[in-house]
Short mmCIF file of C-alpha atoms and ligand atoms in Angstrom, two decimals:
data_model
loop_
_atom_site.label_atom_id
_atom_site.label_comp_id
_atom_site.label_asym_id
_atom_site.label_seq_id
_atom_site.Cartn_x
_atom_site.Cartn_y
_atom_site.Cartn_z
CA MET A 225 -46.02 64.41 40.19
CA LYS A 226 -44.63 61.37 38.39
CA LEU A 227 -46.64 61.31 35.15
CA LEU A 228 -46.51 58.50 32.61
CA VAL A 229 -47.71 59.56 29.16
CA LEU A 230 -48.54 56.62 26.92
CA GLY A 231 -47.89 58.64 23.78
CA GLY A 232 -46.12 62.00 23.62
CA THR A 233 -44.60 61.97 20.14
CA ALA A 234 -47.76 63.07 18.29
CA TRP A 235 -49.85 66.22 18.72
CA LEU A 236 -51.98 66.13 21.88
CA GLY A 237 -49.73 63.71 23.80
CA HIS A 238 -46.73 65.93 23.04
CA GLU A 239 -48.58 69.05 24.23
CA VAL A 240 -49.66 67.31 27.46
CA ALA A 241 -46.10 66.18 28.14
CA ARG A 242 -44.73 69.64 27.25
CA GLN A 243 -47.11 71.45 29.60
CA ALA A 244 -46.59 68.94 32.39
CA VAL A 245 -42.80 69.42 32.17
CA GLY A 246 -43.42 73.18 32.22
CA ARG A 247 -45.34 72.79 35.46
CA GLY A 248 -42.40 71.03 37.06
CA HIS A 249 -43.62 67.44 36.80
CA GLN A 250 -41.45 64.40 36.15
CA VAL A 251 -42.72 63.11 32.80
CA THR A 252 -41.97 59.81 31.07
CA CYS A 253 -43.31 59.01 27.61
CA VAL A 254 -43.66 55.50 26.17
CA THR A 255 -43.81 55.28 22.37
CA ARG A 256 -42.19 53.45 19.47
CA GLY A 257 -40.49 56.75 18.60
CA LEU A 258 -42.01 56.83 15.10
CA SER A 259 -44.25 59.89 15.22
CA GLY A 260 -41.73 62.53 16.28
CA PRO A 261 -39.61 63.66 19.22
CA ILE A 262 -40.85 63.97 22.78
CA PRO A 263 -40.68 67.40 24.44
CA ASP A 264 -37.48 68.64 26.05
CA GLY A 265 -37.33 67.75 29.70
CA ALA A 266 -39.36 64.51 29.42
CA SER A 267 -37.83 61.01 29.45
CA HIS A 268 -38.49 58.58 26.64
CA ILE A 269 -38.90 54.83 26.83
CA GLN A 270 -39.00 53.24 23.43
CA SER A 271 -41.38 50.31 23.34
CA ASP A 272 -44.07 48.79 21.15
CA ARG A 273 -47.41 48.37 22.92
CA ASP A 274 -48.49 45.80 20.35
CA ALA A 275 -46.25 43.38 22.29
CA ASP A 276 -47.81 41.69 25.32
CA HIS A 277 -45.08 43.03 27.62
CA GLY A 278 -44.69 46.40 25.93
CA LEU A 279 -45.04 48.23 29.25
CA GLU A 280 -42.63 45.99 31.19
CA ALA A 281 -40.07 48.80 31.59
CA VAL A 282 -42.56 51.06 33.40
CA SER A 283 -44.81 48.61 35.23
CA ALA A 284 -42.69 48.33 38.38
CA VAL A 285 -42.67 52.11 38.91
CA HIS A 286 -45.32 53.81 41.02
CA TRP A 287 -47.02 56.49 38.89
CA ASP A 288 -49.05 59.31 40.36
CA ALA A 289 -50.89 59.58 37.07
CA VAL A 290 -51.01 57.88 33.68
CA LEU A 291 -52.38 59.49 30.52
CA ASP A 292 -53.17 57.24 27.56
CA VAL A 293 -54.05 58.34 24.00
CA SER A 294 -54.32 54.88 22.42
CA ARG A 295 -57.16 53.69 20.20
CA GLN A 296 -56.24 50.00 20.42
CA PRO A 297 -58.28 48.01 22.97
CA GLY A 298 -55.37 45.56 23.43
CA HIS A 299 -52.99 48.40 24.34
CA VAL A 300 -55.38 49.73 26.94
CA LYS A 301 -56.32 46.34 28.42
CA ARG A 302 -52.63 45.51 28.90
CA ALA A 303 -51.92 48.96 30.35
CA VAL A 304 -54.72 48.51 32.90
CA ARG A 305 -53.26 45.08 33.77
CA ASP A 306 -49.65 46.28 34.01
CA LEU A 307 -50.16 49.71 35.62
CA ARG A 308 -52.63 48.65 38.28
CA SER A 309 -50.60 50.38 41.01
CA ALA A 310 -50.96 53.84 39.44
CA ASP A 311 -52.97 56.28 41.54
CA TYR A 312 -54.88 57.75 38.63
CA TYR A 313 -55.49 57.08 34.91
CA VAL A 314 -56.73 59.47 32.22
CA PHE A 315 -57.97 57.89 29.05
CA VAL A 316 -58.23 60.21 26.05
CA SER A 317 -61.32 59.00 24.22
CA SER A 318 -63.44 60.59 21.53
CA VAL A 319 -67.00 61.78 20.90
CA SER A 320 -66.93 59.06 18.22
CA VAL A 321 -67.95 56.59 20.96
CA TYR A 322 -71.54 57.88 20.76
CA ALA A 323 -74.11 55.86 18.84
CA ASN A 324 -75.95 58.88 17.36
CA HIS A 325 -74.57 62.08 15.92
CA GLY A 326 -77.86 63.62 14.78
CA PRO A 327 -79.31 65.28 17.91
CA LEU A 328 -77.80 68.58 19.08
CA GLY A 329 -76.60 69.24 22.63
CA GLN A 330 -76.29 65.64 23.85
CA ASP A 331 -74.40 65.08 27.08
CA GLU A 332 -72.29 62.21 28.44
CA ASP A 333 -75.33 60.02 29.15
CA ALA A 334 -76.15 59.60 25.45
CA PRO A 335 -76.04 55.98 24.21
CA LEU A 336 -72.68 54.53 23.16
CA LEU A 337 -71.62 52.25 20.33
CA PRO A 338 -71.05 48.62 21.31
CA PRO A 339 -67.41 48.10 22.38
CA LEU A 340 -65.16 46.45 19.80
CA GLU A 341 -64.65 42.82 20.75
CA SER A 342 -61.29 42.47 19.07
CA GLU A 343 -58.10 43.65 20.78
CA VAL A 344 -57.01 45.26 17.53
CA MET A 345 -58.79 48.01 15.62
CA GLU A 346 -58.00 47.08 12.02
CA THR A 347 -59.45 50.16 10.30
CA MET A 348 -60.74 53.61 11.26
CA GLU A 349 -64.25 52.36 10.38
CA THR A 350 -64.41 50.92 13.91
CA TYR A 351 -62.64 53.80 15.69
CA GLY A 352 -65.71 54.65 17.82
CA GLU A 353 -66.24 51.01 18.85
CA ALA A 354 -62.51 50.67 19.61
CA LYS A 355 -62.49 53.76 21.83
CA ALA A 356 -65.64 52.46 23.56
CA ALA A 357 -63.80 49.19 24.31
CA CYS A 358 -60.81 51.15 25.67
CA GLU A 359 -63.09 53.20 27.96
CA LYS A 360 -64.73 50.02 29.25
CA ALA A 361 -61.35 48.41 29.98
CA VAL A 362 -60.25 51.44 32.02
CA LEU A 363 -63.50 51.92 33.94
CA GLU A 364 -63.96 48.23 34.74
CA GLY A 365 -60.28 47.47 35.33
CA LEU A 366 -59.43 50.40 37.60
CA GLY A 367 -62.79 51.54 38.97
CA ALA A 368 -64.51 54.82 38.15
CA GLU A 369 -63.08 56.66 41.21
CA ARG A 370 -59.49 56.65 40.07
CA CYS A 371 -59.89 57.32 36.39
CA MET A 372 -61.10 59.95 34.02
CA ILE A 373 -62.45 59.53 30.50
CA ALA A 374 -62.13 62.61 28.28
CA ARG A 375 -64.37 62.27 25.21
CA VAL A 376 -62.60 64.70 22.96
CA GLY A 377 -64.20 66.55 20.06
CA LEU A 378 -62.44 68.04 17.06
CA ILE A 379 -59.02 69.32 18.17
CA GLY A 380 -57.64 72.47 16.58
CA GLY A 381 -54.84 74.94 16.97
CA PRO A 382 -51.18 75.31 16.11
CA GLY A 383 -49.69 72.00 14.97
CA ASP A 384 -52.89 70.76 13.31
CA ILE A 385 -51.26 68.48 10.74
CA PHE A 386 -54.72 67.23 9.77
CA GLY A 387 -55.31 70.68 8.28
CA ARG A 388 -58.95 70.93 9.28
CA THR A 389 -58.70 74.00 11.51
CA GLY A 390 -55.90 75.67 9.56
CA TYR A 391 -57.57 75.57 6.16
CA TRP A 392 -60.09 78.38 6.56
CA PRO A 393 -57.79 81.08 8.02
CA MET A 394 -55.03 79.96 5.62
CA ARG A 395 -57.34 80.20 2.60
CA PHE A 396 -58.82 83.56 3.60
CA ALA A 397 -55.30 84.92 4.07
CA ASN A 398 -54.19 83.38 0.75
CA PRO A 399 -57.10 83.32 -1.71
CA SER A 400 -56.69 81.17 -4.83
CA VAL A 401 -58.06 83.76 -7.24
CA GLU A 402 -56.87 87.32 -7.85
CA ASP A 403 -60.00 89.14 -6.71
CA GLY A 404 -59.86 87.39 -3.34
CA THR A 405 -63.06 85.34 -3.67
CA VAL A 406 -63.15 82.20 -1.48
CA LEU A 407 -65.40 79.17 -2.03
CA VAL A 408 -67.53 78.19 0.98
CA PRO A 409 -70.35 75.68 1.41
CA ASN A 410 -73.88 76.94 1.95
CA ALA A 411 -74.19 75.67 5.54
CA PRO A 412 -74.53 78.77 7.76
CA SER A 413 -76.24 77.05 10.69
CA LEU A 414 -74.11 73.87 10.74
CA PRO A 415 -72.59 73.53 14.25
CA VAL A 416 -68.80 73.59 14.57
CA GLN A 417 -66.97 72.80 17.80
CA VAL A 418 -63.19 73.08 18.00
CA ILE A 419 -61.18 72.57 21.17
CA ASP A 420 -57.77 74.22 21.17
CA VAL A 421 -55.07 71.59 21.75
CA ARG A 422 -53.44 73.86 24.34
CA ASP A 423 -56.66 74.26 26.37
CA LEU A 424 -57.33 70.54 26.24
CA ALA A 425 -53.79 69.65 27.33
CA ALA A 426 -53.90 72.22 30.16
CA TRP A 427 -57.12 70.72 31.49
CA LEU A 428 -55.79 67.16 31.25
CA VAL A 429 -52.62 68.08 33.17
CA GLN A 430 -54.72 69.95 35.75
CA ASN A 431 -56.86 66.82 36.15
CA CYS A 432 -53.80 64.65 36.68
CA GLU A 433 -52.72 67.05 39.43
CA GLY A 434 -56.15 67.10 41.08
CA GLN A 435 -57.12 63.49 40.18
CA LEU A 436 -60.56 64.45 38.92
CA SER A 437 -62.63 61.35 38.15
CA GLY A 438 -65.60 60.87 35.82
CA VAL A 439 -66.58 60.91 32.15
CA TYR A 440 -66.49 64.25 30.31
CA ASN A 441 -67.10 65.60 26.84
CA ALA A 442 -63.98 67.65 26.19
CA THR A 443 -65.24 69.79 23.34
CA GLY A 444 -64.95 73.40 22.25
CA GLU A 445 -67.64 76.06 22.33
CA LYS A 446 -70.43 75.59 19.81
CA HIS A 447 -70.39 78.04 16.92
CA SER A 448 -72.32 78.07 13.70
CA PHE A 449 -70.39 77.50 10.48
CA ALA A 450 -71.18 81.12 9.57
CA GLU A 451 -69.58 82.31 12.82
CA HIS A 452 -66.57 80.07 12.27
CA ILE A 453 -66.09 81.46 8.76
CA ALA A 454 -66.53 85.04 10.02
CA ALA A 455 -63.85 84.45 12.68
CA ALA A 456 -61.47 82.93 10.09
CA ARG A 457 -62.01 85.92 7.76
CA GLU A 458 -61.44 88.37 10.58
CA VAL A 459 -58.10 86.89 11.68
CA ALA A 460 -56.99 86.64 8.05
CA GLY A 461 -58.10 90.19 7.23
CA HIS A 462 -60.14 88.89 4.28
CA GLN A 463 -61.91 91.58 2.25
CA GLY A 464 -62.94 89.52 -0.79
CA GLN A 465 -66.28 87.96 -1.66
CA LEU A 466 -67.61 84.54 -0.67
CA ALA A 467 -68.61 82.17 -3.47
CA VAL A 468 -71.34 80.19 -1.70
CA ALA A 469 -72.05 76.74 -3.15
CA ASP A 470 -74.89 74.36 -2.34
CA ALA A 471 -74.20 70.79 -1.24
CA GLU A 472 -75.60 69.33 -4.46
CA TRP A 473 -73.28 71.49 -6.62
CA LEU A 474 -70.24 70.67 -4.47
CA HIS A 475 -70.94 66.93 -4.56
CA ARG A 476 -71.43 67.07 -8.34
CA HIS A 477 -68.02 68.74 -8.63
CA GLY A 478 -66.30 66.09 -6.51
CA VAL A 479 -65.79 68.24 -3.40
CA GLN A 480 -65.60 66.14 -0.22
CA GLU A 481 -66.98 67.01 3.19
CA TRP A 482 -65.17 67.35 6.52
CA ALA A 483 -61.54 66.50 5.60
CA GLY A 484 -59.25 64.79 3.12
CA PRO A 485 -58.21 65.68 -0.41
CA LYS A 486 -60.38 68.09 -2.43
CA SER A 487 -62.54 68.88 0.60
CA LEU A 488 -64.11 71.86 2.31
CA PRO A 489 -62.99 71.23 5.89
CA LEU A 490 -65.52 71.02 8.75
CA TRP A 491 -68.45 70.99 6.30
CA LEU A 492 -71.05 68.23 6.85
CA SER A 493 -74.26 68.10 4.82
CA ASP A 494 -75.95 65.05 6.37
CA PRO A 495 -78.30 66.07 9.23
CA GLU A 496 -77.52 62.70 10.86
CA TRP A 497 -73.99 64.03 11.58
CA GLN A 498 -74.78 67.59 12.68
CA GLY A 499 -74.76 66.76 16.38
CA MET A 500 -71.19 65.45 16.28
CA ASN A 501 -69.96 69.02 16.70
CA ALA A 502 -72.71 70.17 19.05
CA ARG A 503 -72.09 68.12 22.20
CA SER A 504 -72.67 69.55 25.65
CA ASN A 505 -69.40 70.52 27.34
CA MET A 506 -71.11 71.81 30.51
CA ARG A 507 -69.75 69.04 32.71
CA ALA A 508 -66.13 69.64 31.68
CA LYS A 509 -66.47 73.41 32.01
CA GLY A 510 -67.96 72.88 35.46
CA ALA A 511 -64.85 70.82 36.23
CA GLY A 512 -62.38 73.52 35.23
CA LEU A 513 -62.05 73.31 31.44
CA VAL A 514 -61.20 76.83 30.23
CA LEU A 515 -61.64 77.56 26.52
CA ARG A 516 -59.94 80.44 24.76
CA PRO A 517 -61.85 82.45 22.12
CA LEU A 518 -62.10 80.84 18.68
CA GLU A 519 -60.41 83.89 17.11
CA GLU A 520 -57.27 83.26 19.17
CA THR A 521 -57.14 79.60 18.09
CA LEU A 522 -57.61 80.51 14.44
CA ARG A 523 -55.09 83.38 14.58
CA ASP A 524 -52.41 81.15 16.09
CA THR A 525 -53.23 78.32 13.68
CA LEU A 526 -52.84 80.72 10.75
CA GLU A 527 -49.45 81.75 12.09
CA TRP A 528 -48.49 78.07 12.33
CA GLU A 529 -49.80 77.37 8.81
CA GLU A 530 -47.70 80.23 7.43
CA SER A 531 -44.60 79.31 9.40
CA THR A 532 -44.76 75.74 8.04
CA GLY A 533 -45.42 76.89 4.45
CA ILE A 534 -48.85 77.35 2.90
CA GLU A 535 -47.85 75.35 -0.20
CA LYS A 536 -47.16 72.20 1.86
CA PRO A 537 -49.26 69.13 0.98
CA ARG A 538 -52.51 69.29 2.96
CA ARG A 539 -54.61 66.56 4.54
CA ALA A 540 -57.76 68.69 4.29
CA GLY A 541 -58.97 71.39 1.93
CA LEU A 542 -58.85 72.44 -1.69
CA THR A 543 -55.55 73.15 -3.38
CA LYS A 544 -55.13 76.57 -4.94
CA ASN A 545 -55.61 75.06 -8.42
CA GLU A 546 -58.72 73.12 -7.43
CA GLU A 547 -60.35 76.19 -5.94
CA ALA A 548 -59.30 78.42 -8.84
CA GLU A 549 -60.99 75.98 -11.26
CA LEU A 550 -64.18 75.68 -9.21
CA ILE A 551 -64.91 79.36 -8.53
CA PRO A 552 -65.48 80.44 -12.18
CA GLU A 553 -67.69 77.36 -12.74
CA LEU A 554 -69.98 78.44 -9.92
CA GLY A 555 -70.57 81.65 -11.85
N1 LIG B 1743 -57.46 64.94 16.34
C1 LIG B 1743 -58.72 65.06 16.73
O1 LIG B 1743 -59.44 65.96 16.27
C2 LIG B 1743 -59.27 64.11 17.77
C3 LIG B 1743 -60.65 64.11 18.02
C4 LIG B 1743 -61.14 63.28 19.05
C5 LIG B 1743 -60.27 62.49 19.77
N2 LIG B 1743 -58.94 62.48 19.48
C6 LIG B 1743 -58.06 61.67 20.32
O2 LIG B 1743 -57.09 62.54 20.87
C7 LIG B 1743 -55.84 61.85 20.99
C8 LIG B 1743 -54.79 62.53 20.15
O3 LIG B 1743 -53.53 62.08 20.54
P1 LIG B 1743 -52.20 62.48 19.79
O4 LIG B 1743 -52.40 63.77 19.10
O5 LIG B 1743 -51.09 62.40 20.74
O6 LIG B 1743 -52.12 61.50 18.53
P2 LIG B 1743 -52.17 59.96 18.22
O7 LIG B 1743 -51.86 59.88 16.78
O8 LIG B 1743 -53.40 59.33 18.67
O9 LIG B 1743 -50.90 59.42 19.03
C9 LIG B 1743 -50.64 58.10 19.19
C10 LIG B 1743 -49.43 58.03 20.13
O10 LIG B 1743 -49.29 56.70 20.55
C11 LIG B 1743 -48.01 56.21 20.12
N3 LIG B 1743 -48.17 54.85 19.63
C12 LIG B 1743 -48.93 54.44 18.58
N4 LIG B 1743 -48.82 53.11 18.42
C13 LIG B 1743 -47.97 52.67 19.41
C14 LIG B 1743 -47.47 51.41 19.77
N5 LIG B 1743 -47.79 50.28 19.10
N6 LIG B 1743 -46.65 51.33 20.83
C15 LIG B 1743 -46.29 52.44 21.53
N7 LIG B 1743 -46.75 53.67 21.23
C16 LIG B 1743 -47.58 53.79 20.18
C17 LIG B 1743 -47.55 57.15 19.03
O11 LIG B 1743 -46.15 57.24 19.04
P3 LIG B 1743 -45.18 56.47 18.03
O12 LIG B 1743 -45.83 56.48 16.68
O13 LIG B 1743 -43.94 57.30 18.10
O14 LIG B 1743 -45.03 55.10 18.59
C18 LIG B 1743 -48.16 58.48 19.46
O15 LIG B 1743 -47.34 59.16 20.37
C19 LIG B 1743 -56.10 60.43 20.55
O16 LIG B 1743 -56.49 59.68 21.67
C20 LIG B 1743 -57.25 60.61 19.58
O17 LIG B 1743 -57.95 59.41 19.42
C21 LIG B 1743 -58.43 63.27 18.50
#
């Protein structure tokens, strides 16, 4: 298969290109070359998709499949225009396209945000609207039969530079205080859904091979926060106590939710957001998505965290000092 990856230097795009090369496909990646190297065995075309003719170098080639990870409606509209002769197009979207994140278990027919009208997403505030506009451009421009939309949920696994899925196993393996206590939010029944980057990439490559069409939630298995924490403790061999803090206490002490500095990753306290990580993945599983056990993802992510240095600056979680200051205050 001749596969064009629009991306390939960042996390998921790189893994897709890597696996596709491993399966003997001829892979070409188009990027600016700013986010990292492409995998060995793939070809790289350096180009900026912000330019109107950014895909000129690849538009005359016949592609068996195209896979696009962009979030910019202009990129996707121009790709649909310039790659019209491709047999098949996968657009990597996000569950952020949905209008409501409160209800649990929603499937692909749930209402969407209005598509962004602008060609350029200026800030992440309109990420969901931008992805909705990208989806619309692909479906309307190419026709539903020869494209696939993968609405991806939280991605985890080795290489998670966002630090959301690495934090918990890393922290349980490396507690901030001597007696091994770890600070956790009091949110045992909060849903958590992590899809391993390797499982997601394998399914996307498989779909390019089989040209599966349709719209799919590509999300991990649903677990409760308590189960997620138990799995992280198990892979880390954690024997210490949990210091369980209520949302009100954490907010008062400046601890953020979900991600970012001074945060407890994956924690969400607002019931209006609890369904974001509890989407139905039945359709994708029925179409061949195979998910490995959460423990395996967390074990391999811990190994990656340790191999890249646990003292590295993090994009999610508490630093050792922050946690060591908070735990005694909780009492
Ligand atoms: N992480 C999550 O938990 C999560 C959740 C839901 C959905 N998603 C979706 O999953 C996908 C993740 O993809 P990814 O990990 O490969 O990361 P990404 O950060 O979305 O990758 C963007 C890719 O596009 C390239 N690019 C960006 N601007 C460009 C431009 N102007 N011209 C040409 N190339 C450009 C980048 O390469 P250069 O910088 O080298 O140009 C990079 O390879 C995205 O579609 C994301 O929206 C992620």
